[in-house]
Amino acid sequence: MSEVDMAVIKPEMMKSYIWLHTADGSIQQVEQEVAMFCPMICHEVIQKGMGSSKNYAISLPQRVNPAMLSLILDYCRFHQVPGRSNKERKSFDEKFIRMDTKRLCELTSAADSLQLKPLVDLTSRALARIIEGKSPEEIREIFHLPDDLTEEEKLEPLKNTTDDPRIRLLNRLYAKKRKELKERQKLKNIEVEEERVDDRSVDDLLSFINGDNGDSKGIKNSKSKKKNRRRKDQQKNTSANEAIKNHNKEPNGLNQVCCSAEVGQTVRAGVGATSNLHDVEDDIFDNKNELDDGDIDDEIDPALKEKIDRYCSYELRKSSKLTVSNEVTMEVEDFARRLNSDWPERMQEILSFGHERKPVHFSLNGNGSLRRYANSEQR
Amino acid sequence: MIGEEKVRSEDLNLCFEKLMMVAAGNSGGGVKRKGAVITEWKDIPMELLLRIVSLVDDRTAIVASGVCSGWRDAICLGLTHLCLSWCRKNMNNLVLSLAPKFTKLLTLVLRQENPQLEDTAVETIAKFCHDLQDLDLSKSFKLGDHSLYALAHGCPNLTKLNISGCTSFSDEGLGYLTQFCRKLKILNLCGCVKAATDCALQAIGQNCNMLQSLNLGWCDNVGDLGVMSLAYGCPDLRCLDLCGCVRITDDSVIALANGCLHLRSLGLYYCRNITDRAMYSLAHSRVKNKASIWQSMKGRYDEEGLRSLNISQCTALTPSAVQALCDTFPALHTCSGRHSLVMSGCLNLTSVHCACAVQSHRTLNSILHTAH
C-alpha cells in the first residue's frame, strides 16, 4: 500500500503507519500503535520525526532481521491492546516463547536492540531455563559456541546434587554418542584436530573409569545406583579386556590420546599445573558433572595412581605438544588392564587403527576400517 | 566379543534415540540439526548475557563461565554476586579455582553447613577480589587468624562481614582487620568468643567509626570497657546485640544511651546485671537529645528512636522503669501485631504495655460500660 492509496481510504479506516526498514534493505509499514510499543521506534518517531514515509523509514538496528521483526511486531500487536487481562498476556507469552533455541537467541538479540524490555525479560528467562543445569559441553552444543578455552581455564567440576543418576547415565551416553558422531565427521579433516577430538573421547572414558577420586578436588558424594553401574561395567569389562589384549602394540595415535588423557587428569589434580592441551579438561568436566554420584569404581589402586601421576608430570615437564614414548605405551596398557576399564565401541575403533601402524593415524584406509567397525557396532 | 558389544551398543542406541526425542521436545530441537552454525550468538552483547546469567542459579552461572572464552570474559567481568553455600564437600577447592576468575565480586556468601573452608581459600579471595564489600564466612570453624590478616590487606572495601561461628579467630586478628577495613558497617561476631574481647572492641571503636550494626551474641568475654569504647567510637551505631554477654552492667547501656543517638535495636537478653538505671538512662537521653536528633535527621523516618528492645531474663528490672521507657519510645510495642519489646522471662513486667495496647484496652472497657 503506497501513500497515495492511503489518501483515498475512507476516514473510518484511516490508520497511521510507520515505515521501518531492516538492515537487509527490505522496507515495510506497520500500524503506528503497534510500532510505538517499541521504545526505540517511539524515540525515533518523536525525537527525530522519522518513519512517516517510505523515504524516511526508520532504520532498525542490524540485529533485527525481517523474520525477527515480524515476531516482535506480533508481540507488540498483542500487548499494546490495553484491554487484555494478565492471564491472557501470560498465556500468550508462554505460547510465544515456544520456538527453537536459535530463533530464541535471535529474538532476544533483536528485542534488546529495540529496547523492548518486556520481551527481553521474557526471552532471557526462557534462555535461562535452557541453560540451567546443563554442562558446558551441552551449552556449547545448544548455542553453537566455539570450544576455545584452554585446559587450565576450564573449571573444576562441580557437584551435581539433585539429578537422577539414571538420567545422568543417559546424558553421558548421549554425550559420548554425540562425540562419536562429531569425530567421524572430523576424521576427514586435519590430523591435529583429530588428535584433540580423540583425546576427548578417550579422556571421557578414562575419567569415567577413574572416578577421579584422588585426583580431582571437586567431586563425589553419595553412591546411589552404584550397583547398576558396576553391573554394567562388569558386563563390558570382559569384552573390553579381550579387545585390549588383542592389540599388544598401541599405535601412535593411541599413545598420544591416552597420554593426553592422563595428563588431563593430572592437570586437574595439580593446581597451577599448566599445559597447552586443548579441550581435554572439557570432557573431564562434562563427565564429572554427570558422574558425580560416585557410582563409578572408586577402588583405584593407589600405587597405580601414583604411577600415572608420575608419568603425567613427566609428560607435562616436556614440551607442550605431546610426545610419544614407549614406556608410556606400556603404562597405558597396564593401566587399562589393571583398572578393568570400560572401553566402549570407540576404543575399539581407535585400537583398530593400531593395525595400520602409521604416523598418520587416520588415512583413507583408516577411514575404511573405521566405517567397517562403525557399521558393525551399530548393528 | 563383538556379539556382546553389539548388544551393548544396541542399548546405547535405544537410549540415544529416546534421548534425542526427549531433547527435541524440551529444548525445541536446538540440538537436533548440526546444520549451519550461526555466528550471531557468539557476539551476544555482554549485558544481555549477564542478564541471562543473573536469572540462573549460582552453580549454572559458574558452569556458564566455562563454556567459551566470550562467555568467560563477560561473566568474569560482570559477575558481582556469588553464593557457594550449596556446596557440601568441595567449597574450599571451588573457591580456590573461582576466586582468581571472578575478580569483580562484590558479594560473596560462603556460609557452610559443614566446615569446609580453609585459610588458603580466604587468602586467595583476598588476593584477587579487592572490590569485595560483603563477605559471609559464617560457620567456618577451620579458619584461623591468617584469614583475617589476608582480608585486612586484600579487601579494604569491606562494609559487611559475617564471621559468626568462626571460633578460631582471636582478638588480635580481629583488631588487625579493623585497622585496615575501616569502612565496616555491619559486623557479625555472634559466637566468636575468642575474638570478641574488650581489646577487640576497643580496636573497633577506634577504627570502624562508620559501624552501624554489631552482633556480639554469646560473646561472654565482652565487658563494660569494650562496650563503652564502642559507644564512644561508633556514634552511628543503630543495632547492637549483646545477647548472652553476661558481664555487661548498666554502665554499658548508659554509655550507649549517651553515645549512640541513632540506636534502633538493642538486645540485652540474659544480661542479668541490668537494672532500672539503664532503662532510665535510655529514656532520659532520648528526651535530652530530642532537639538535636531532629536537627540531624530532618525528614527521616527513624526519629522514633528505639524500635526494638530485648530485655528477656533481665529479672532485676521493675515495671515503672520499663513503662517509662515504653512511653518515651513510641516505636516500642507490646501489642501482638508489632511486638518489639520482648520481656519473656520477666514475670514482674507483665503490666507494662505500649500505648496502642492501652488504647484498645480502654475502648473495650467503655463498650462494656455502655452495655450496662
PDB file of N, CA and C in Angstrom, chain A residues 1-11 13-15 17:
ATOM      1  N   MET A   1       0.828  -1.191   0.000  1.00  0.00           N
ATOM      2  CA  MET A   1       0.000   0.000   0.000  1.00  0.00           C
ATOM      3  C   MET A   1       0.860   1.237   0.000  1.00  0.00           C
ATOM      4  N   SER A   2       0.758   2.048  -1.028  1.00  0.00           N
ATOM      5  CA  SER A   2       1.583   3.251  -1.070  1.00  0.00           C
ATOM      6  C   SER A   2       0.856   4.389  -0.396  1.00  0.00           C
ATOM      7  N   GLU A   3       1.562   5.464  -0.260  1.00  0.00           N
ATOM      8  CA  GLU A   3       0.987   6.609   0.440  1.00  0.00           C
ATOM      9  C   GLU A   3      -0.213   7.170  -0.340  1.00  0.00           C
ATOM     10  N   VAL A   4      -0.086   7.157  -1.646  1.00  0.00           N
ATOM     11  CA  VAL A   4      -1.175   7.708  -2.482  1.00  0.00           C
ATOM     12  C   VAL A   4      -2.460   6.934  -2.234  1.00  0.00           C
ATOM     13  N   ASP A   5      -2.328   5.628  -2.168  1.00  0.00           N
ATOM     14  CA  ASP A   5      -3.506   4.816  -1.897  1.00  0.00           C
ATOM     15  C   ASP A   5      -4.142   5.186  -0.577  1.00  0.00           C
ATOM     16  N   MET A   6      -3.293   5.437   0.362  1.00  0.00           N
ATOM     17  CA  MET A   6      -3.820   5.715   1.696  1.00  0.00           C
ATOM     18  C   MET A   6      -4.735   6.916   1.672  1.00  0.00           C
ATOM     19  N   ALA A   7      -4.479   7.848   0.794  1.00  0.00           N
ATOM     20  CA  ALA A   7      -5.257   9.089   0.788  1.00  0.00           C
ATOM     21  C   ALA A   7      -6.712   8.844   0.424  1.00  0.00           C
ATOM     22  N   VAL A   8      -6.965   7.802  -0.355  1.00  0.00           N
ATOM     23  CA  VAL A   8      -8.354   7.608  -0.781  1.00  0.00           C
ATOM     24  C   VAL A   8      -9.114   6.644   0.121  1.00  0.00           C
ATOM     25  N   ILE A   9      -8.507   6.205   1.184  1.00  0.00           N
ATOM     26  CA  ILE A   9      -9.197   5.286   2.089  1.00  0.00           C
ATOM     27  C   ILE A   9     -10.212   6.067   2.888  1.00  0.00           C
ATOM     28  N   LYS A  10     -11.306   5.383   3.203  1.00  0.00           N
ATOM     29  CA  LYS A  10     -12.352   6.060   3.960  1.00  0.00           C
ATOM     30  C   LYS A  10     -11.851   6.474   5.328  1.00  0.00           C
ATOM     31  N   PRO A  11     -12.362   7.545   5.848  1.00  0.00           N
ATOM     32  CA  PRO A  11     -11.879   8.069   7.125  1.00  0.00           C
ATOM     33  C   PRO A  11     -11.934   7.051   8.264  1.00  0.00           C
ATOM     34  N   MET A  13     -11.422   4.021   8.235  1.00  0.00           N
ATOM     35  CA  MET A  13     -10.324   3.067   8.180  1.00  0.00           C
ATOM     36  C   MET A  13      -8.964   3.752   8.225  1.00  0.00           C
ATOM     37  N   MET A  14      -8.975   5.036   8.429  1.00  0.00           N
ATOM     38  CA  MET A  14      -7.727   5.786   8.409  1.00  0.00           C
ATOM     39  C   MET A  14      -6.866   5.393   9.605  1.00  0.00           C
ATOM     40  N   LYS A  15      -5.731   4.848   9.290  1.00  0.00           N
ATOM     41  CA  LYS A  15      -4.811   4.484  10.370  1.00  0.00           C
ATOM     42  C   LYS A  15      -3.471   5.052   9.995  1.00  0.00           C
ATOM     43  N   TYR A  17       0.515   4.799   9.721  1.00  0.00           N
ATOM     44  CA  TYR A  17       1.501   3.735   9.640  1.00  0.00           C
ATOM     45  C   TYR A  17       2.891   4.310   9.803  1.00  0.00           C
TER      46      TYR A  17
END
